[in-house]
Short mmCIF file of C-alpha atoms and ligand atoms in Angstrom, two decimals:
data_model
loop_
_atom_site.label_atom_id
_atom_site.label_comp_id
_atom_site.label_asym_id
_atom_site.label_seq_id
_atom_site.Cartn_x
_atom_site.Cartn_y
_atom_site.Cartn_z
CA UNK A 1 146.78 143.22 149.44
CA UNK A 2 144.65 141.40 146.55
CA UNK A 3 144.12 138.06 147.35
CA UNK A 4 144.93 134.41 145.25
CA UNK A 5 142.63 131.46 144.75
CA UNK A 6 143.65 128.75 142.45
CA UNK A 7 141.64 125.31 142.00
CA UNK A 8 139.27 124.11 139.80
CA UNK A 9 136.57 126.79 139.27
CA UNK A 10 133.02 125.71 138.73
CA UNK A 11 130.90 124.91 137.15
CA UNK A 12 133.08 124.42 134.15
CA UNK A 13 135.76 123.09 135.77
CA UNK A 14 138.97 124.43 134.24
CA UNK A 15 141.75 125.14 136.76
CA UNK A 16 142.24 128.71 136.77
CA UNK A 17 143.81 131.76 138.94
CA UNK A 18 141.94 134.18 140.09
CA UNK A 19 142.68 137.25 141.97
CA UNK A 20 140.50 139.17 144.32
CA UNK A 21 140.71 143.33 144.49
CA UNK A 22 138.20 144.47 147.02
CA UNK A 23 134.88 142.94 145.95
CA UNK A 24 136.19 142.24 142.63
CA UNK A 25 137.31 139.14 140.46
CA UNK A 26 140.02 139.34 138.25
CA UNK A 27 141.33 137.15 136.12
CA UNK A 28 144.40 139.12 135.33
CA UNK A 29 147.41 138.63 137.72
CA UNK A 30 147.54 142.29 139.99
CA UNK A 31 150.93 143.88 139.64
CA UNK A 32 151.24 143.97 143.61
CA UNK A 33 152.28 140.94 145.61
CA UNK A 34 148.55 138.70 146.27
CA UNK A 35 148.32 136.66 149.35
CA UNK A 36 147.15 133.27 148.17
CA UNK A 37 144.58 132.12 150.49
CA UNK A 38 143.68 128.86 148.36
CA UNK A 39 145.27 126.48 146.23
CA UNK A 40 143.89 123.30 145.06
CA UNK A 41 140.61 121.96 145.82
CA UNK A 42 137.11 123.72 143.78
CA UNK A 43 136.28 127.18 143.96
CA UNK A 44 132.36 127.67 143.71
CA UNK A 45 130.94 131.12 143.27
CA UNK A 46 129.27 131.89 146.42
CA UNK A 47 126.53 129.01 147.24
CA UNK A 48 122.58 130.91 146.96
CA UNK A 49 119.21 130.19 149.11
CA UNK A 50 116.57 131.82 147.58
CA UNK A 51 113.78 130.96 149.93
CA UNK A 52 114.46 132.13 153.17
CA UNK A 53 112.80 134.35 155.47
CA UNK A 54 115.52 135.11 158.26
CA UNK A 55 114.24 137.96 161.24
CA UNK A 56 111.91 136.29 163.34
CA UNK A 57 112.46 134.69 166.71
CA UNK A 58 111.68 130.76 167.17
CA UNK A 59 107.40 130.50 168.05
CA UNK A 60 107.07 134.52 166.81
CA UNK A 61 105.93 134.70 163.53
CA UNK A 62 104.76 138.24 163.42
CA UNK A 63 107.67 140.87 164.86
CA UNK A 64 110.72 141.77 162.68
CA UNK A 65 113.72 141.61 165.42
CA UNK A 66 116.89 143.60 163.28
CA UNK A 67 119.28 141.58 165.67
CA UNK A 68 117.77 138.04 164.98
CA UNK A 69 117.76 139.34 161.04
CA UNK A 70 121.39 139.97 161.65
CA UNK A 71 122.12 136.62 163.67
CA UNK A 72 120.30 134.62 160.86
CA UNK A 73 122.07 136.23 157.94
CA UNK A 74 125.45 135.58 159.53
CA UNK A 75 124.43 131.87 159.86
CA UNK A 76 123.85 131.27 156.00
CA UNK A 77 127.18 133.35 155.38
CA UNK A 78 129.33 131.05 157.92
CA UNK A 79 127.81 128.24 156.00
CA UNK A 80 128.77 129.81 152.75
CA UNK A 81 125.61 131.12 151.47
CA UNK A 82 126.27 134.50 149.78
CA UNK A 83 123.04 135.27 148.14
CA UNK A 84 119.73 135.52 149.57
CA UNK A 85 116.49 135.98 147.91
CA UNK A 86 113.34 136.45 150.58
CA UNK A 87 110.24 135.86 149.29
CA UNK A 88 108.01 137.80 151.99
CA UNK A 89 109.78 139.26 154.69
CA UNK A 90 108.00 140.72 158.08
CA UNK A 91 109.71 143.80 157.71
CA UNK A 92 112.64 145.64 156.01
CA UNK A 93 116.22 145.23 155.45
CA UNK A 94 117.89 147.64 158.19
CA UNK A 95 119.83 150.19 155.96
CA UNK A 96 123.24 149.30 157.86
CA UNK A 97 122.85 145.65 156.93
CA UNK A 98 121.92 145.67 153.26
CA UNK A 99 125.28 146.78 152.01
CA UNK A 100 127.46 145.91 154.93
CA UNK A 101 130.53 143.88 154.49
CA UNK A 102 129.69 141.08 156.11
CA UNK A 103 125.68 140.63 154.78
CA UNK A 104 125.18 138.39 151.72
CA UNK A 105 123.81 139.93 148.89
CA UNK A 106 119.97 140.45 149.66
CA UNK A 107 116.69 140.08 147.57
CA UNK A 108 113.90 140.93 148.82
CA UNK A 109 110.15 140.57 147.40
CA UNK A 110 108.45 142.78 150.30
CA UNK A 111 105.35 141.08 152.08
CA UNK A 112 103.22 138.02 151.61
CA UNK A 113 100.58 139.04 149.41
CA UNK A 114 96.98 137.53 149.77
CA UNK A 115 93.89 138.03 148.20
CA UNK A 116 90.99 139.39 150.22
CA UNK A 117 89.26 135.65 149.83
CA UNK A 118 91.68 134.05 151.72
CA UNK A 119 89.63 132.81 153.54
CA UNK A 120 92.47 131.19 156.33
CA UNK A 121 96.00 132.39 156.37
CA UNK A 122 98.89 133.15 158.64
CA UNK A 123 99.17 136.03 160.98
CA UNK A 124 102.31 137.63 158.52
CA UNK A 125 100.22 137.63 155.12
CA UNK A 126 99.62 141.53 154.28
CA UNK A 127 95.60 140.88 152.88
CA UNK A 128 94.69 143.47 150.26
CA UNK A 129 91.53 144.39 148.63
CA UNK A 130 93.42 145.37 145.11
CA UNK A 131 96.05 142.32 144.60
CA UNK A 132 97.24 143.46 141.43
CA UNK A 133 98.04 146.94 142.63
CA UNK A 134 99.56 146.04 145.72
CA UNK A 135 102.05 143.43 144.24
CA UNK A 136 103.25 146.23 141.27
CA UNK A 137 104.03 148.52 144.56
CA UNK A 138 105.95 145.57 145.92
CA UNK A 139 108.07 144.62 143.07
CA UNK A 140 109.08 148.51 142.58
CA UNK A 141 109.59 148.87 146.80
CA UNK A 142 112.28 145.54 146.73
CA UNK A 143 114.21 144.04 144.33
CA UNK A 144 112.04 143.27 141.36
CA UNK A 145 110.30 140.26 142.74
CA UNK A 146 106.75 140.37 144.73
CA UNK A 147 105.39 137.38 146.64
CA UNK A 148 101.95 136.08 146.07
CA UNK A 149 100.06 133.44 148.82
CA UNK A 150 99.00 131.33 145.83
CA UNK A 151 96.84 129.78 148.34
CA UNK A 152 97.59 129.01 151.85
CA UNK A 153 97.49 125.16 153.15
CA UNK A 154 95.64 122.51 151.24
CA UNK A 155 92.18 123.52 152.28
CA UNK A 156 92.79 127.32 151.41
CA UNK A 157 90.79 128.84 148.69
CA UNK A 158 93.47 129.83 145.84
CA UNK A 159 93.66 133.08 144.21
CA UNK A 160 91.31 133.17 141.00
CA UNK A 161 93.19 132.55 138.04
CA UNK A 162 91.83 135.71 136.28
CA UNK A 163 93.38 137.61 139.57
CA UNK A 164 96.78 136.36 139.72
CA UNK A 165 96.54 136.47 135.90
CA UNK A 166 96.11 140.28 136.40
CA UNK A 167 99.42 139.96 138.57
CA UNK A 168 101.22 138.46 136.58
CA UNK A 169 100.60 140.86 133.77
CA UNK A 170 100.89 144.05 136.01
CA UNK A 171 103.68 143.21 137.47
CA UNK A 172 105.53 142.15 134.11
CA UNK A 173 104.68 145.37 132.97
CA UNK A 174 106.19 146.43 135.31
CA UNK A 175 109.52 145.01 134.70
CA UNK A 176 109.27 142.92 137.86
CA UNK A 177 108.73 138.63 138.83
CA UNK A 178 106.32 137.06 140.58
CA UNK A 179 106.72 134.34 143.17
CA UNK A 180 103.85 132.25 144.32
CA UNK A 181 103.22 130.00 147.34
CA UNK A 182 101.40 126.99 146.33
CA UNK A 183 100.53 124.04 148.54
CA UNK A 184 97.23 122.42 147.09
CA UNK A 185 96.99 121.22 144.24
CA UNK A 186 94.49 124.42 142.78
CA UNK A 187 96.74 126.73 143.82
CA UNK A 188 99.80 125.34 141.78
CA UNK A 189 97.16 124.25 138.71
CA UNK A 190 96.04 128.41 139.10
CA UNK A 191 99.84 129.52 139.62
CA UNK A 192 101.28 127.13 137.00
CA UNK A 193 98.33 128.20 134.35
CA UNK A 194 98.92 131.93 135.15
CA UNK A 195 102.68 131.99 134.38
CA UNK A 196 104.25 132.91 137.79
CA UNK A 197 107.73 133.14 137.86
CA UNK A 198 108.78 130.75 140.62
CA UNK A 199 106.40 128.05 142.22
CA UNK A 200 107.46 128.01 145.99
CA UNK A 201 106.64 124.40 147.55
CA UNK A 202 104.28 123.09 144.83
CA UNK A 203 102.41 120.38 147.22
CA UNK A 204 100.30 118.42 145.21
CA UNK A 205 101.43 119.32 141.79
CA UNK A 206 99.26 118.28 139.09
CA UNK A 207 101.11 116.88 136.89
CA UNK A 208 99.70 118.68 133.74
CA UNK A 209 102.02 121.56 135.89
CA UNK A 210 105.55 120.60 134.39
CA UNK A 211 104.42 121.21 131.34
CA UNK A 212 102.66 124.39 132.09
CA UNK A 213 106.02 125.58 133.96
CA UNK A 214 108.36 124.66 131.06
CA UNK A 215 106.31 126.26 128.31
CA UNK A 216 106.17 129.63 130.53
CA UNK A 217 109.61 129.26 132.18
CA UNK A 218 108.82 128.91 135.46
CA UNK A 219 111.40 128.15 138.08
CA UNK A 220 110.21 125.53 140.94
CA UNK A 221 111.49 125.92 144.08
CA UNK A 222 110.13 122.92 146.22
CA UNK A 223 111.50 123.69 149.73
CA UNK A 224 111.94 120.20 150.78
CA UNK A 225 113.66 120.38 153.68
CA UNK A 226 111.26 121.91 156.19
CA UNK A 227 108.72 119.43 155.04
CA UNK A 228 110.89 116.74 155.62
CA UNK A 229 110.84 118.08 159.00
CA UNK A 230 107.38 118.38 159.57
CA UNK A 231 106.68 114.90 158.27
CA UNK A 232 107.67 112.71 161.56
CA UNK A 233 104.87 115.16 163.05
CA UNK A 234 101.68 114.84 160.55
CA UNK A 235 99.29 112.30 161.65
CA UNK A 236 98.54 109.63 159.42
CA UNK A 237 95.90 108.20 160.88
CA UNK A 238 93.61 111.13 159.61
CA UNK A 239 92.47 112.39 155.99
CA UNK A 240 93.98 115.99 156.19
CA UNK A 241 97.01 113.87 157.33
CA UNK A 242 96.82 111.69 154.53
CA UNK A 243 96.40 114.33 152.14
CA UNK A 244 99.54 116.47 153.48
CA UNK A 245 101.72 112.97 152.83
CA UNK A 246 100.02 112.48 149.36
CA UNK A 247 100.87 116.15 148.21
CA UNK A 248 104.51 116.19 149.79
CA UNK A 249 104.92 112.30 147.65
CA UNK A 250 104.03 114.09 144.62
CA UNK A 251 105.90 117.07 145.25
CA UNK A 252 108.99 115.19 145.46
CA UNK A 253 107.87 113.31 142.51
CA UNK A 254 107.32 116.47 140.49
CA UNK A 255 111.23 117.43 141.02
CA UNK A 256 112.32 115.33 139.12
CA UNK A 257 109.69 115.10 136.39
CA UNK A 258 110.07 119.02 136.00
CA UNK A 259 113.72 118.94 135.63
CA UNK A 260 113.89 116.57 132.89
CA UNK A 261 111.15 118.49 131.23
CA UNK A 262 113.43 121.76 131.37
CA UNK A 263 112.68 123.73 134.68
CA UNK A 264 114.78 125.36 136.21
CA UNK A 265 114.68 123.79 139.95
CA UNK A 266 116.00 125.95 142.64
CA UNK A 267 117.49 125.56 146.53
CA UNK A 268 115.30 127.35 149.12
CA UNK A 269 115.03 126.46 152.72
CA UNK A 270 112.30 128.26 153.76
CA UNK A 271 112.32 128.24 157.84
CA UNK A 272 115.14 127.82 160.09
CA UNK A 273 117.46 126.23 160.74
CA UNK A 274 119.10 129.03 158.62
CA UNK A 275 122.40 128.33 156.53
CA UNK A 276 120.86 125.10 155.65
CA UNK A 277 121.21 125.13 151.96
CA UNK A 278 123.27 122.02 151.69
CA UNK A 279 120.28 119.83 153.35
CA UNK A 280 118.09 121.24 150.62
CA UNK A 281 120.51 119.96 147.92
CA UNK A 282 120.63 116.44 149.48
CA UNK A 283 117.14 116.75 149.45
CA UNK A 284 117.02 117.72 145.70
CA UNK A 285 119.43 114.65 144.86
CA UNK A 286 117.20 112.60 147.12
CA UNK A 287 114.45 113.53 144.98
CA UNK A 288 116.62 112.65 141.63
CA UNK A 289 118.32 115.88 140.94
CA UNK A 290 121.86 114.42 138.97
CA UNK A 291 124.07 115.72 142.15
CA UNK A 292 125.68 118.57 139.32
CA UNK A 293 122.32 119.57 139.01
CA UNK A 294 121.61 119.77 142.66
CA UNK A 295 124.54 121.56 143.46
CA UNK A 296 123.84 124.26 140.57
CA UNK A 297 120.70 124.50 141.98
CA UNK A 298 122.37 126.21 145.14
CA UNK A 299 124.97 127.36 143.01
CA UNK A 300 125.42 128.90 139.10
CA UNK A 301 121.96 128.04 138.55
CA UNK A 302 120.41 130.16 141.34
CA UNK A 303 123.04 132.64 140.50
CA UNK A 304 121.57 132.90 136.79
CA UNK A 305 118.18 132.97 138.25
CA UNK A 306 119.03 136.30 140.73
CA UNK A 307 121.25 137.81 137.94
CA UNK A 308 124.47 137.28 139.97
CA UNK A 309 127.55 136.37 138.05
CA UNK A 310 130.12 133.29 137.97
CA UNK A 311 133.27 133.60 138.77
CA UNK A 312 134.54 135.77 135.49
CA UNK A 313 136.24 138.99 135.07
CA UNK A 314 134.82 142.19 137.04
CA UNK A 315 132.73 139.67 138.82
CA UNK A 316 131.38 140.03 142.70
CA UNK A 317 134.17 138.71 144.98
CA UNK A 318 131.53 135.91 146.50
CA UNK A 319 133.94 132.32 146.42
CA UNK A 320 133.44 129.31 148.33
CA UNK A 321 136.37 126.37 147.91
CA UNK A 322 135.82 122.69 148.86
CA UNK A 323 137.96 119.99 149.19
CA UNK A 324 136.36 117.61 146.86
CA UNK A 325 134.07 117.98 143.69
CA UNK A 326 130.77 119.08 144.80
CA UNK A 327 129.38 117.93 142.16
CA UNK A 328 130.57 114.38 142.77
CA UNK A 329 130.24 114.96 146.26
CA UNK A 330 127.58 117.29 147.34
CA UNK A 331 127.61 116.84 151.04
CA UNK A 332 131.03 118.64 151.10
CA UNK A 333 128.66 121.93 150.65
CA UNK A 334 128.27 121.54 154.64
CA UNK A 335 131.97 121.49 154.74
CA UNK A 336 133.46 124.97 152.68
CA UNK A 337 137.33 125.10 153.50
CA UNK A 338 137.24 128.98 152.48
CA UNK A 339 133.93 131.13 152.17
CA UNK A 340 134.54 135.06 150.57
CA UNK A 341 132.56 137.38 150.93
CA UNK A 342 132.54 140.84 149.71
CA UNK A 343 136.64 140.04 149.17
CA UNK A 344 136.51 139.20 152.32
CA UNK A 345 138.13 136.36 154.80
CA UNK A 346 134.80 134.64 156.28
CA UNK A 347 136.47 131.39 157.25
ZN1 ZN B 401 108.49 130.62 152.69
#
């Protein structure tokens, strides 16, 4: 039996009908009985995190565990979430999950990337001799995207410009996108200079970046919510400490600025806890986001970004309902009355 939402669809925020058959949208009433399953309230198409690297255990950063990948995706679709990009992932999607009817549509951009310079780096970056070769194999392997260490924490040498340059242009060629992690300021100058397509963190931004970003369409995905985290727990009685506040001030700073100069800025919670996305949009408004903005940002926006449609005719049967206006409201993202999936009941 198809099933019937009505409400206020977003983000244009007309009240419509709309009818689910299988993982479809329609707009068109079916010509079999529907069982409506909402009615009233604001139907979102399914919320998005695209920074999120779910199948590790808690203190093991370097094994790929299929059942904590499976545990971790459920937890972002309970809360909602039915997109996921993954910019570096330890291993790959299991075949039984990718398609599955309860998984959230999945992105991935392969490995983390790093230049043979890197001269300090985490135990899950994949170094390679030939960066430009390696992230063309990447994008084709996945989904179109490759992921790039841009540099590694603020002391960490950053890729030469003329090298990610080279990536850039490779994997455009290529047909494929490049995201880059960034966390000094010289690695988001080099990332924001070479015309990457997403900036992940962006700690310490120069601000000469926003521009850069706008003029080459770069999305910014900041990731504040694990650094809000960490903060209690950096020291600030020393200068690395002082430095890691100073770059996570201007990141936050940088939000803003870069929105108002055209950026796309985009959701991503980066670590667990997973199906977190709505923290990250508080965290967005916190930073200035206009809540609409914020809310897209986990939302349509993201969706445009990944290439996944709104809620229009044909489209993937991903809908999440609220009581309230999200965009009025965004903490109701923590509370979805209804989350589809796949044209399916999830709660
Ligand atoms: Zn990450």
């Amino acid at each position: 039996m198809p099933f019937h939402l009505r409400g206020t669809v977003l983000p244009d925020g007309t009240v419509r009908d709309l009818w689910t058959l299988g993982d479809r949208i329609t707009l068109r009433r079916p010509s079999v009985p529907a069982d409506t399953v909402a009615d009233g309230g604001f139907l979102m198409p399914g919320l998005v995190d695209v920074h999120t690297h779910p199948g590790s255990a808690a203190g093991d950063e370097t094994a790929f565990d299929p059942e904590v990948f499976a545990d971790q995706i459920a937890a972002h679709r309970e809360a909602g979430v039915t997109a996921l990009r993954f910019p570096g992932l330890l291993g790959e999607i299991p075949d039984e999950l990718r398609e599955a009817p309860g998984s959230p549509r999945m992105i991935t951009a392969g490995r983390w990337l790093a230049w043979a310079g890197l001269s300090r780096g985490a135990a899950f970056h994949t170094v390679t001799d030939d960066l430009v070769a390696a992230a063309v194999a990447e994008t084709k392997a996945h989904d179109g995207w490759c992921k790039i260490m841009g540099d590694w924490d603020l002391e960490a040498p950053p890729v030469p410009y003329e090298l990610l340059r080279a990536v850039v242009d490779g994997v455009h060629a290529a047909g494929g996108r490049v995201a880059a992690h960034c966390q000094s300021a010289a690695g988001v100058l080099g990332a924001a200079r070479a015309g990457v397509d997403s900036i992940e963190h962006g700690m310490g931004m120069p601000q000469e970046c926003v521009a850069l970003m706008a003029g080459h369409g770069t999305t910014y995905v900041p990731t504040l919510t694990p650094f809000a985290r960490r903060a209690p727990l950096v020291d600030t009685g020393s200068a690395r400490g002082r430095l890691w506040h100073e770059g996570r001030r201007t990141m936050i700073r940088r939000v803003r600025e870069a929105y108002d100069a055209g950026v796309t800025v985009l959701a991503g919670t980066d670590s667990a806890p997973h199906g977190n996305v709505a923290a990250e949009v508080m965290h967005l408004v916190e930073a200035g986001l206009p809540p609409a903005a914020a809310v897209g940002a986990a939302g349509w926006t993201a969706r445009a970004f990944l290439g996944l449609p709104l809620l229009t005719e044909g489209a993937l049967a991903d809908i999440t309902v609220y009581d309230t206006d999200p965009r009025e409201e965004p903490a109701v993202l923590r509370h979805p009355r209804r989350v589809m999936l796949r044209g399916r009941i999830i709660r």
